[in-house]
Structure formats: C-alpha cells, structure tokens
C-alpha cells in the first residue's frame, strides 16, 4: 500500500532542508550554520539575548539567567538554533553559554552556583578545579601555553586569596604602615618633599592611609579579585574547550557570533599551527586579551577604590606576589625603587629600597612584567624543560595552592625593606 505525502509549504521545505544539512554536518563531526531560514519554535526565546552577566560582578551563574546551565538542554537548543538557519550573531548568548557549560562541567564546577562574591572559602573548590583544568589542558596539549602558565600562576594567586581572606579578620596594618612611613621619612629627612613625591603612589598611600583600611575594604577588594578570576575562566575556557573538542571550526562559529574579534581568531589559528613561534604569538595574544581587555577596567576600579585605600592594597599585592614559573623574579624585585633629586647645593640625593616602583593593578606596568618575565620564561620551560614543567603541573593542585601563601609575610617584607632603605648624597 502506498501512503500519499502532503507536500511541504516552501518555508517548511526550506527549514527541513537546513535541518538535514545541519544534522549531516553534526554526524560528520563538523559545525555548520546558515542564515537561509527564519527560526521557529521554542528556540525563538533564546535568540538575541544580551550577555547581561558576561561580567561576573553582576551575579552568579551563566551569561544570561534565561539560559539553562544543563549541558544536555543546551546541546538540544544549540542544535535547534543551528538547524533553524539563524545567523550565529542571533544565538551568540546560546553558543557562549553552551561552551561555558561544557568547560565548567569538564572542570567539575557547578556554574549555576558559582558566585565569586561568596568569598574564597566558599569558592575554594572552584579555584582548585579551575586551575587544575588549566594545567590538564597544558598537559594534554603542548600548544596551550596560556592555560599552563595560568594554572601555575593560579596557585600563587589562589594562595594569596586564601591569605587575603584571613587578613580581613585581623592583619597587622599598623606595622605595615609604620614601615612605609619609615621609608617616606628617610626620603624627607635628606631631600624633603621633592624626593617623596617621586615615590610610588601605592607606597605613599600606604604610609598615609594604612590605618584607615578596614575589614570591609578588604572584603570588597577580595570580592572584585574573585570576580576577575571567574571572568577570565568564563571568557577563555569556553574557547579552549571548543578548541580541544571540535577544533578551529567551533571557534569560527564563536567568532561569527561576535564573541571575539579577528585578532583572537588569528591567535587561535597560530596556536593550532604547530609552529613554535606562531604558537607563542597566539598564546601571547590570549594573555593580552585576559589582562588588557577582560580585567583591565576592574583592576583600575580596585586601585581607585576609596582613593588611597585601593592604591595601598594593590601596592601590597605587588609586594607580596611570587610567581612560581622557573626563573621569574618576584614583582617586588622587578624595577626596585631607585629615585634621585637635586639638592639646593647642587648635590644629588638618591634613595634605594628593595620595593617595587610599580603597581600590578596598572595595566601597562603589569604587561611589562608579564612580557619580560612570565611569557618568555614559561615558553622556555615548555620548549626546553618539559619534564620539569610536567612534574610541577602534575603536583596535586591542593598542594600547589597551600605552598603559595605569601601575604602573611607582608609585615616582615615591609620591615626588611625599611631596614634596607638607603639615601645617599653625592
């Protein structure tokens, strides 16, 4: 018996044809899209959504509260969006959420409950799982150097955050301020205000406002730093997950959706090139996006918080930092203070002290440190000392985290700096 089939209207026929093409591409392991048809059905409500929570300062969860955080649900919705013929730009939030959930699920993180404002202890597992995921990407893909370096530095960062939260419950600010004032006084005694004005803003802020820093101030800044940590993961880990599971075509879809520009698409082609110089260049571009785009404004906000309070605390973080990449000097030893002024009698007064003349929160100064210290020395580890690097990356992350607890040493660091401050006149 033959069953008659009712012809599809032209619009339905077009949508059916697009669906067949999309299903075929998925079956072959590829990613495809077309703008040939108008989307219909439940997927409509997930199109053209704004990325209201791309900045995690807005709240917990994903990039838009309407979107699910379940991987299976997002897979079905993204398939429907692609099959409908919608342009990638219309399902930008959906494809972003899809890869963000793919990354968080692979890392073992509950995206819906990830609230950076909840504090370090509440997010301790998320810190460990984030950076373990970074390092695992490096171990399985030698070209993913941004991820490996981010994981290693994350142990220093995470250990500092743990200490930072402890500081909110009691920190010897008076001792820190006393040391800062001793350095300022040494400059004043010999050369007066002219030399003092040349000292780093953060050091002067610490001498002036150290005692007004409160636990609430530290909590606010800690929350902002935790927001930055999630923002970095949420921006770059979806790209990494797309790369290792579906390759350049998946990144091209994200690019077509408007999630990043031509520079980052070119960076990923460099990363995938198998050419060492291009790989290094591509990873450097990803790092520049992290530092110069994703968290640049937030570091500025932290430094500007309540005037001298933010300047003092960000300067302290520069003093305390100790990246664990082999051969990298700590920030406090990079461009130490050496300033001079001409005295009324024509002689020159020079002050030296083993403290940094820069602030990690200032992008240009931070980028100088990164490009002269972290990037080249991590690249050298990957290319010339892989067994040593691999052993370090395979260390349980809880151990890496606990062995990098620098902030509790700040009072001693400042006291040592004050003791070793010298003003010479010649």
CSV table of C-alpha atoms in Angstrom, one decimal:
chain,number,residue,atom,x,y,z
A,1,UNK,CA,0.0,0.0,0.0
A,2,UNK,CA,1.3,3.5,-0.9
A,3,UNK,CA,0.8,6.3,1.5
A,4,UNK,CA,0.3,9.8,0.0
A,5,UNK,CA,2.6,12.5,1.3
A,6,UNK,CA,1.4,16.1,1.6
A,7,UNK,CA,3.9,18.5,0.0
A,8,UNK,CA,5.6,20.9,2.5
A,9,UNK,CA,5.0,24.6,2.0
A,10,UNK,CA,8.0,26.4,0.7
A,11,UNK,CA,9.0,27.8,4.0
A,12,UNK,CA,8.8,24.5,5.8
A,13,UNK,CA,10.7,22.8,3.0
A,14,UNK,CA,13.5,25.3,3.4
A,15,UNK,CA,13.7,24.7,7.1
A,16,UNK,CA,13.6,21.0,6.6
A,17,UNK,CA,16.5,21.2,4.1
A,18,UNK,CA,18.5,23.3,6.5
A,19,UNK,CA,17.8,20.8,9.3
A,20,UNK,CA,19.1,17.9,7.1
A,21,UNK,CA,22.2,19.8,6.3
A,22,UNK,CA,22.9,20.6,9.9
A,23,UNK,CA,22.3,17.1,11.1
A,24,UNK,CA,24.6,15.7,8.4
A,25,UNK,CA,27.3,18.1,9.4
A,26,UNK,CA,27.0,17.1,13.1
A,27,UNK,CA,27.1,13.4,12.1
A,28,UNK,CA,30.3,14.1,10.3
A,29,UNK,CA,31.8,15.8,13.3
A,30,UNK,CA,31.6,19.3,11.9
A,31,UNK,CA,30.0,22.6,12.8
A,32,UNK,CA,27.9,24.5,10.3
A,33,UNK,CA,25.4,27.3,10.2
A,34,UNK,CA,23.4,29.3,7.6
A,35,UNK,CA,21.2,32.3,7.6
A,36,UNK,CA,18.9,30.9,4.9
A,37,UNK,CA,15.8,30.4,7.1
A,38,UNK,CA,13.8,32.0,9.9
A,39,UNK,CA,13.9,30.2,13.2
A,40,UNK,CA,10.7,28.9,14.7
A,41,UNK,CA,9.6,27.0,17.8
A,42,UNK,CA,10.9,27.1,21.4
A,43,UNK,CA,14.4,28.3,20.3
A,44,UNK,CA,13.0,31.7,19.5
A,45,UNK,CA,13.1,32.8,23.1
A,46,UNK,CA,16.8,32.1,23.3
A,47,UNK,CA,17.8,34.2,20.3
A,48,UNK,CA,19.2,37.8,20.5
A,49,UNK,CA,19.7,37.5,24.3
A,50,UNK,CA,22.0,40.1,25.8
A,51,UNK,CA,25.1,38.9,27.7
A,52,UNK,CA,23.9,40.6,30.9
A,53,UNK,CA,26.2,38.5,33.1
A,54,UNK,CA,29.3,38.3,31.0
A,55,UNK,CA,30.9,40.3,33.8
A,56,UNK,CA,30.5,38.1,36.9
A,57,UNK,CA,30.3,41.2,39.0
A,58,UNK,CA,26.6,41.2,38.1
A,59,UNK,CA,25.8,37.9,39.8
A,60,UNK,CA,26.3,34.1,39.9
A,61,UNK,CA,25.6,31.7,37.1
A,62,UNK,CA,26.0,32.0,33.3
A,63,UNK,CA,25.8,34.8,30.8
A,64,UNK,CA,22.1,35.3,30.9
A,65,UNK,CA,19.7,34.0,33.6
A,66,UNK,CA,17.1,32.8,31.0
A,67,UNK,CA,19.6,30.2,29.6
A,68,UNK,CA,19.8,26.8,31.2
A,69,UNK,CA,23.0,25.6,32.8
A,70,UNK,CA,22.4,21.9,31.9
A,71,UNK,CA,24.7,20.7,29.2
A,72,UNK,CA,22.1,18.3,27.6
A,73,UNK,CA,19.5,21.1,27.4
A,74,UNK,CA,22.0,23.5,25.8
A,75,UNK,CA,23.1,20.9,23.3
A,76,UNK,CA,19.5,20.5,22.1
A,77,UNK,CA,18.8,24.2,22.0
A,78,UNK,CA,22.1,24.9,20.1
A,79,UNK,CA,21.2,22.2,17.6
A,80,UNK,CA,17.8,23.7,17.1
A,81,UNK,CA,19.3,27.2,16.6
A,82,UNK,CA,21.8,25.9,14.1
A,83,UNK,CA,19.2,23.8,12.3
A,84,UNK,CA,16.8,26.8,12.1
A,85,UNK,CA,19.1,28.7,9.9
A,86,UNK,CA,19.6,31.5,12.4
A,87,UNK,CA,22.8,33.6,11.9
A,88,UNK,CA,25.3,32.9,14.7
A,89,UNK,CA,25.1,36.5,15.8
A,90,UNK,CA,21.5,35.9,16.9
A,91,UNK,CA,22.4,32.9,19.1
A,92,UNK,CA,25.6,34.5,20.5
A,93,UNK,CA,24.5,34.1,24.1
A,94,UNK,CA,23.4,30.5,23.5
A,95,UNK,CA,26.6,29.3,21.9
A,96,UNK,CA,28.6,31.2,24.6
A,97,UNK,CA,26.6,29.5,27.4
A,98,UNK,CA,26.9,26.1,25.7
A,99,UNK,CA,30.7,26.3,25.7
A,100,UNK,CA,30.9,27.8,29.1
A,101,UNK,CA,28.9,24.9,30.5
A,102,UNK,CA,31.0,22.5,28.5
A,103,UNK,CA,34.1,24.0,30.2
A,104,UNK,CA,32.6,24.1,33.8
A,105,UNK,CA,31.2,20.6,33.5
A,106,UNK,CA,34.6,19.3,32.3
A,107,UNK,CA,36.3,21.1,35.2
A,108,UNK,CA,33.7,19.7,37.7
A,109,UNK,CA,32.3,23.2,38.6
A,110,UNK,CA,28.6,24.0,39.2
A,111,UNK,CA,28.1,27.1,37.0
A,112,UNK,CA,24.6,27.9,38.4
A,113,UNK,CA,26.1,28.1,42.0
A,114,UNK,CA,29.4,29.8,41.1
A,115,UNK,CA,29.2,33.1,43.0
A,116,UNK,CA,32.5,34.8,43.3
A,117,UNK,CA,31.1,37.3,45.8
A,118,UNK,CA,30.6,34.5,48.3
A,119,UNK,CA,34.2,34.6,49.3
A,120,UNK,CA,37.3,32.5,49.0
A,121,UNK,CA,36.4,29.7,51.3
A,122,UNK,CA,33.0,29.2,49.6
A,123,UNK,CA,34.9,29.1,46.2
A,124,UNK,CA,37.9,27.2,47.3
A,125,UNK,CA,36.9,24.1,45.3
A,126,UNK,CA,36.1,26.3,42.3
A,127,UNK,CA,39.6,27.8,42.4
A,128,UNK,CA,41.2,24.4,42.6
A,129,UNK,CA,39.1,22.9,39.9
A,130,UNK,CA,39.6,25.9,37.6
A,131,UNK,CA,43.3,25.9,37.8
A,132,UNK,CA,43.6,22.1,37.7
A,133,UNK,CA,41.6,22.3,34.5
A,134,UNK,CA,44.0,24.8,33.1
A,135,UNK,CA,47.0,22.7,33.9
A,136,UNK,CA,45.4,19.5,32.5
A,137,UNK,CA,44.8,21.3,29.2
A,138,UNK,CA,48.5,22.1,29.0
A,139,UNK,CA,49.5,18.5,29.9
A,140,UNK,CA,47.4,17.1,27.1
A,141,UNK,CA,48.0,19.8,24.5
A,142,UNK,CA,51.5,21.2,24.5
A,143,UNK,CA,50.5,24.2,22.4
A,144,UNK,CA,48.1,25.5,25.1
A,145,UNK,CA,50.7,27.5,26.9
A,146,UNK,CA,48.3,30.2,28.2
A,147,UNK,CA,46.4,27.6,30.1
A,148,UNK,CA,49.6,26.0,31.6
A,149,UNK,CA,51.0,29.3,32.7
A,150,UNK,CA,47.6,30.4,34.0
A,151,UNK,CA,47.4,27.3,36.1
A,152,UNK,CA,50.8,27.7,37.6
A,153,UNK,CA,50.3,31.4,38.4
A,154,UNK,CA,46.9,30.5,39.7
A,155,UNK,CA,48.4,28.6,42.6
A,156,UNK,CA,50.2,31.8,43.6
A,157,UNK,CA,47.1,33.8,43.0
A,158,UNK,CA,44.9,31.4,44.9
A,159,UNK,CA,47.2,31.1,47.8
A,160,UNK,CA,47.3,34.8,48.0
A,161,UNK,CA,43.5,34.9,48.1
A,162,UNK,CA,43.3,32.5,50.9
A,163,UNK,CA,45.6,34.7,52.9
A,164,UNK,CA,43.7,37.8,51.8
A,165,UNK,CA,40.5,36.4,53.3
A,166,UNK,CA,42.4,35.7,56.6
A,167,UNK,CA,43.6,39.3,56.6
A,168,UNK,CA,40.1,40.5,56.7
A,169,UNK,CA,39.8,39.0,60.2
A,170,UNK,CA,42.9,40.7,61.5
A,171,UNK,CA,46.1,42.0,59.9
A,172,UNK,CA,48.9,44.0,61.4
A,173,UNK,CA,48.2,47.1,59.3
A,174,UNK,CA,49.9,49.4,61.9
A,175,UNK,CA,53.2,47.5,61.5
A,176,UNK,CA,52.9,47.7,57.7
A,177,UNK,CA,52.1,51.4,57.8
A,178,UNK,CA,55.0,52.1,60.2
A,179,UNK,CA,57.4,50.5,57.8
A,180,UNK,CA,56.1,52.6,54.9
A,181,UNK,CA,56.3,55.7,56.9
A,182,UNK,CA,59.9,55.0,57.8
A,183,UNK,CA,60.8,54.8,54.2
A,184,UNK,CA,59.0,58.1,53.4
A,185,UNK,CA,60.6,59.7,56.4
A,186,UNK,CA,64.1,58.7,55.3
A,187,UNK,CA,63.5,60.5,52.0
A,188,UNK,CA,62.0,63.5,53.7
A,189,UNK,CA,64.9,63.9,56.1
A,190,UNK,CA,67.5,64.1,53.4
A,191,UNK,CA,65.8,65.6,50.4
A,192,UNK,CA,62.4,67.0,51.5
A,193,UNK,CA,59.1,66.7,49.7
A,194,UNK,CA,60.6,66.6,46.2
A,195,UNK,CA,62.0,63.2,46.7
A,196,UNK,CA,58.9,61.9,48.5
A,197,UNK,CA,56.8,62.9,45.5
A,198,UNK,CA,58.8,60.5,43.3
A,199,UNK,CA,58.0,57.5,45.5
A,200,UNK,CA,55.4,55.1,44.1
A,201,UNK,CA,51.8,56.2,44.7
A,202,UNK,CA,50.9,53.0,46.4
A,203,UNK,CA,53.8,53.3,48.9
A,204,UNK,CA,52.8,56.8,49.8
A,205,UNK,CA,49.2,55.8,50.1
A,206,UNK,CA,50.2,53.0,52.5
A,207,UNK,CA,52.1,55.5,54.6
A,208,UNK,CA,49.2,58.0,54.6
A,209,UNK,CA,46.1,55.7,54.9
A,210,UNK,CA,47.2,52.4,56.2
A,211,UNK,CA,45.3,52.6,59.5
A,212,UNK,CA,42.0,53.5,57.8
A,213,UNK,CA,41.9,50.2,55.9
A,214,UNK,CA,39.0,48.1,57.3
A,215,UNK,CA,37.9,44.5,57.0
A,216,UNK,CA,35.1,45.7,54.8
A,217,UNK,CA,37.6,47.3,52.5
A,218,UNK,CA,39.5,44.0,52.2
A,219,UNK,CA,36.3,42.1,51.7
A,220,UNK,CA,35.2,44.4,48.8
A,221,UNK,CA,38.6,44.1,47.1
A,222,UNK,CA,38.7,40.4,47.6
A,223,UNK,CA,35.3,40.1,46.0
A,224,UNK,CA,36.5,42.1,43.0
A,225,UNK,CA,39.5,39.8,42.6
A,226,UNK,CA,37.3,36.7,42.8
A,227,UNK,CA,35.1,38.3,40.1
A,228,UNK,CA,38.1,38.8,37.9
A,229,UNK,CA,39.1,35.1,38.4
A,230,UNK,CA,35.7,33.9,37.2
A,231,UNK,CA,35.7,36.4,34.3
A,232,UNK,CA,39.0,35.1,33.0
A,233,UNK,CA,37.8,31.5,33.2
A,234,UNK,CA,34.4,32.4,31.6
A,235,UNK,CA,36.0,34.2,28.7
A,236,UNK,CA,38.9,31.9,27.8
A,237,UNK,CA,37.9,28.5,28.9
A,238,UNK,CA,34.9,28.2,26.6
A,239,UNK,CA,37.4,28.9,23.7
A,240,UNK,CA,39.8,26.3,25.0
A,241,UNK,CA,37.0,23.7,25.4
A,242,UNK,CA,35.8,24.4,21.9
A,243,UNK,CA,39.3,24.0,20.5
A,244,UNK,CA,40.1,20.7,22.2
A,245,UNK,CA,36.8,19.1,21.4
A,246,UNK,CA,35.8,20.5,17.9
A,247,UNK,CA,38.8,22.4,16.8
A,248,UNK,CA,39.0,25.6,14.7
A,249,UNK,CA,35.5,25.3,13.2
A,250,UNK,CA,33.9,25.6,16.6
A,251,UNK,CA,36.0,28.8,17.2
A,252,UNK,CA,35.0,30.1,13.9
A,253,UNK,CA,31.3,29.8,14.9
A,254,UNK,CA,32.0,31.7,18.1
A,255,UNK,CA,33.9,34.4,16.0
A,256,UNK,CA,30.9,34.6,13.6
A,257,UNK,CA,28.7,35.1,16.6
A,258,UNK,CA,30.7,38.1,17.7
A,259,UNK,CA,32.1,36.7,20.9
A,260,UNK,CA,35.6,37.9,19.9
A,261,UNK,CA,37.3,39.7,17.0
A,262,UNK,CA,39.6,38.8,14.2
A,263,UNK,CA,42.7,39.2,16.4
A,264,UNK,CA,41.6,36.3,18.7
A,265,UNK,CA,40.6,34.2,15.7
A,266,UNK,CA,44.0,34.7,14.2
A,267,UNK,CA,45.6,33.9,17.6
A,268,UNK,CA,43.8,30.5,17.7
A,269,UNK,CA,45.0,29.7,14.2
A,270,UNK,CA,48.5,30.5,15.4
A,271,UNK,CA,48.0,28.2,18.4
A,272,UNK,CA,46.9,25.4,16.1
A,273,UNK,CA,49.7,25.9,13.6
A,274,UNK,CA,52.3,23.6,15.1
A,275,UNK,CA,54.9,26.3,14.5
A,276,UNK,CA,56.7,27.3,17.8
A,277,UNK,CA,56.9,31.0,17.1
A,278,UNK,CA,53.3,31.2,16.0
A,279,UNK,CA,52.2,29.2,19.0
A,280,UNK,CA,54.0,31.6,21.3
A,281,UNK,CA,52.4,34.6,19.5
A,282,UNK,CA,48.9,33.1,19.7
A,283,UNK,CA,49.2,32.4,23.4
A,284,UNK,CA,50.6,35.9,24.0
A,285,UNK,CA,47.5,37.3,22.2
A,286,UNK,CA,45.2,35.3,24.5
A,287,UNK,CA,47.1,36.6,27.5
A,288,UNK,CA,46.9,40.2,26.3
A,289,UNK,CA,43.1,39.7,26.0
A,290,UNK,CA,43.0,38.4,29.5
A,291,UNK,CA,45.0,41.3,31.0
A,292,UNK,CA,44.2,44.1,28.7
A,293,UNK,CA,40.5,43.5,27.9
A,294,UNK,CA,38.8,41.2,30.3
A,295,UNK,CA,40.1,42.5,33.7
A,296,UNK,CA,41.8,45.8,32.8
A,297,UNK,CA,39.0,48.1,34.0
A,298,UNK,CA,38.3,46.0,37.1
A,299,UNK,CA,41.9,46.4,38.3
A,300,UNK,CA,41.6,50.1,37.7
A,301,UNK,CA,38.4,50.1,39.8
A,302,UNK,CA,40.1,48.3,42.6
A,303,UNK,CA,43.1,50.7,42.6
A,304,UNK,CA,40.8,53.7,42.6
A,305,UNK,CA,38.7,52.3,45.5
A,306,UNK,CA,38.3,55.0,48.2
A,307,UNK,CA,41.3,56.8,46.9
A,308,UNK,CA,44.4,55.8,48.9
A,309,UNK,CA,42.8,52.6,50.2
A,310,UNK,CA,42.8,50.9,46.9
A,311,UNK,CA,46.2,52.2,45.9
A,312,UNK,CA,47.7,50.9,49.1
A,313,UNK,CA,46.2,47.4,48.9
A,314,UNK,CA,47.1,46.9,45.3
A,315,UNK,CA,50.6,48.0,46.0
A,316,UNK,CA,50.8,45.5,48.8
A,317,UNK,CA,49.7,42.8,46.4
A,318,UNK,CA,52.6,43.7,44.2
A,319,UNK,CA,55.0,43.4,47.1
A,320,UNK,CA,53.6,40.0,48.1
A,321,UNK,CA,53.4,38.3,44.7
A,322,UNK,CA,55.8,35.4,44.0
A,323,UNK,CA,55.1,33.7,40.7
A,324,UNK,CA,56.4,30.1,40.6
A,325,UNK,CA,57.5,29.9,37.0
A,326,UNK,CA,61.1,29.0,37.0
A,327,UNK,CA,63.5,31.9,36.6
A,328,UNK,CA,60.8,34.6,37.1
A,329,UNK,CA,61.8,37.3,39.6
A,330,UNK,CA,59.0,38.3,42.0
A,331,UNK,CA,57.3,41.6,41.2
A,332,UNK,CA,58.8,43.3,44.3
A,333,UNK,CA,62.3,42.6,42.8
A,334,UNK,CA,61.3,43.8,39.3
A,335,UNK,CA,62.2,47.5,38.9
A,336,UNK,CA,63.0,48.2,42.6
A,337,UNK,CA,62.8,51.8,43.8
A,338,UNK,CA,65.8,53.9,42.9
A,339,UNK,CA,65.0,57.6,42.7
A,340,UNK,CA,67.0,60.8,42.9
A,341,UNK,CA,66.7,64.5,43.2
A,342,UNK,CA,69.0,67.5,43.1
A,343,UNK,CA,69.5,69.3,46.4
A,344,UNK,CA,69.7,73.1,46.7
A,345,UNK,CA,73.5,72.9,47.0
A,346,UNK,CA,73.7,71.0,43.7
A,347,UNK,CA,74.4,67.6,45.1
A,348,UNK,CA,72.3,64.6,44.1
A,349,UNK,CA,70.3,62.6,46.7
A,350,UNK,CA,69.4,59.0,45.7
A,351,UNK,CA,67.0,56.7,47.6
A,352,UNK,CA,67.1,53.0,47.1
A,353,UNK,CA,64.8,50.4,48.8
A,354,UNK,CA,64.0,46.8,47.8
A,355,UNK,CA,60.4,47.5,47.0
A,356,UNK,CA,58.8,47.8,43.5
A,357,UNK,CA,58.4,51.2,41.8
A,358,UNK,CA,55.3,49.9,40.1
A,359,UNK,CA,51.8,48.6,40.8
A,360,UNK,CA,50.4,45.3,39.5
A,361,UNK,CA,47.0,46.9,39.0
A,362,UNK,CA,48.3,49.3,36.4
A,363,UNK,CA,47.9,47.6,33.0
A,364,UNK,CA,51.0,49.0,31.2
A,365,UNK,CA,53.2,48.2,34.2
A,366,UNK,CA,51.7,44.7,34.6
A,367,UNK,CA,52.1,43.9,30.9
A,368,UNK,CA,55.8,45.0,31.0
A,369,UNK,CA,56.4,42.4,33.8
A,370,UNK,CA,54.4,39.7,32.0
A,371,UNK,CA,56.1,40.1,28.7
A,372,UNK,CA,59.7,40.4,30.1
A,373,UNK,CA,59.3,37.7,32.8
A,374,UNK,CA,56.4,35.3,32.6
A,375,UNK,CA,55.9,34.8,28.9
A,376,UNK,CA,59.5,34.2,27.7
A,377,UNK,CA,60.4,32.1,30.8
A,378,UNK,CA,57.3,29.9,30.6
A,379,UNK,CA,57.9,29.4,26.9
A,380,UNK,CA,61.4,28.3,27.7
A,381,UNK,CA,60.1,25.8,30.2
A,382,UNK,CA,57.7,24.3,27.6
A,383,UNK,CA,60.3,24.1,24.9
A,384,UNK,CA,63.5,23.2,26.8
A,385,UNK,CA,62.5,21.8,30.2
A,386,UNK,CA,59.3,19.9,29.6
A,387,UNK,CA,59.9,17.0,32.1
A,388,UNK,CA,60.5,19.5,34.9
A,389,UNK,CA,57.4,21.5,34.0
A,390,UNK,CA,55.3,18.4,33.6
A,391,UNK,CA,56.3,17.2,37.1
A,392,UNK,CA,55.3,20.6,38.5
A,393,UNK,CA,52.0,20.6,36.7
A,394,UNK,CA,51.1,17.1,37.9
A,395,UNK,CA,51.5,18.0,41.5
A,396,UNK,CA,48.1,17.8,43.2
A,397,UNK,CA,46.6,21.3,43.0
A,398,UNK,CA,45.7,21.4,46.7
A,399,UNK,CA,49.4,21.0,47.3
A,400,UNK,CA,50.3,23.8,44.8
A,401,UNK,CA,47.8,26.1,46.4
A,402,UNK,CA,48.9,25.5,50.0
A,403,UNK,CA,52.6,26.1,49.2
A,404,UNK,CA,51.9,29.6,47.9
A,405,UNK,CA,50.7,31.6,50.9
A,406,UNK,CA,52.7,34.9,50.5
A,407,UNK,CA,50.5,37.6,52.1
A,408,UNK,CA,51.1,36.6,55.7
A,409,UNK,CA,54.7,37.7,55.2
A,410,UNK,CA,53.9,41.3,54.2
A,411,UNK,CA,54.7,42.9,57.6
A,412,UNK,CA,58.2,41.2,57.6
A,413,UNK,CA,58.8,42.2,53.9
A,414,UNK,CA,58.0,45.8,54.6
A,415,UNK,CA,60.1,45.8,57.8
A,416,UNK,CA,63.0,44.3,55.9
A,417,UNK,CA,62.6,46.9,53.1
A,418,UNK,CA,62.6,49.8,55.7
A,419,UNK,CA,65.7,48.4,57.3
A,420,UNK,CA,67.5,48.2,53.9
A,421,UNK,CA,66.4,51.6,52.7
A,422,UNK,CA,69.3,53.9,52.0
A,423,UNK,CA,69.6,57.5,51.0
A,424,UNK,CA,72.9,58.6,49.6
A,425,UNK,CA,74.2,62.1,48.7
A,426,UNK,CA,76.8,62.7,46.1
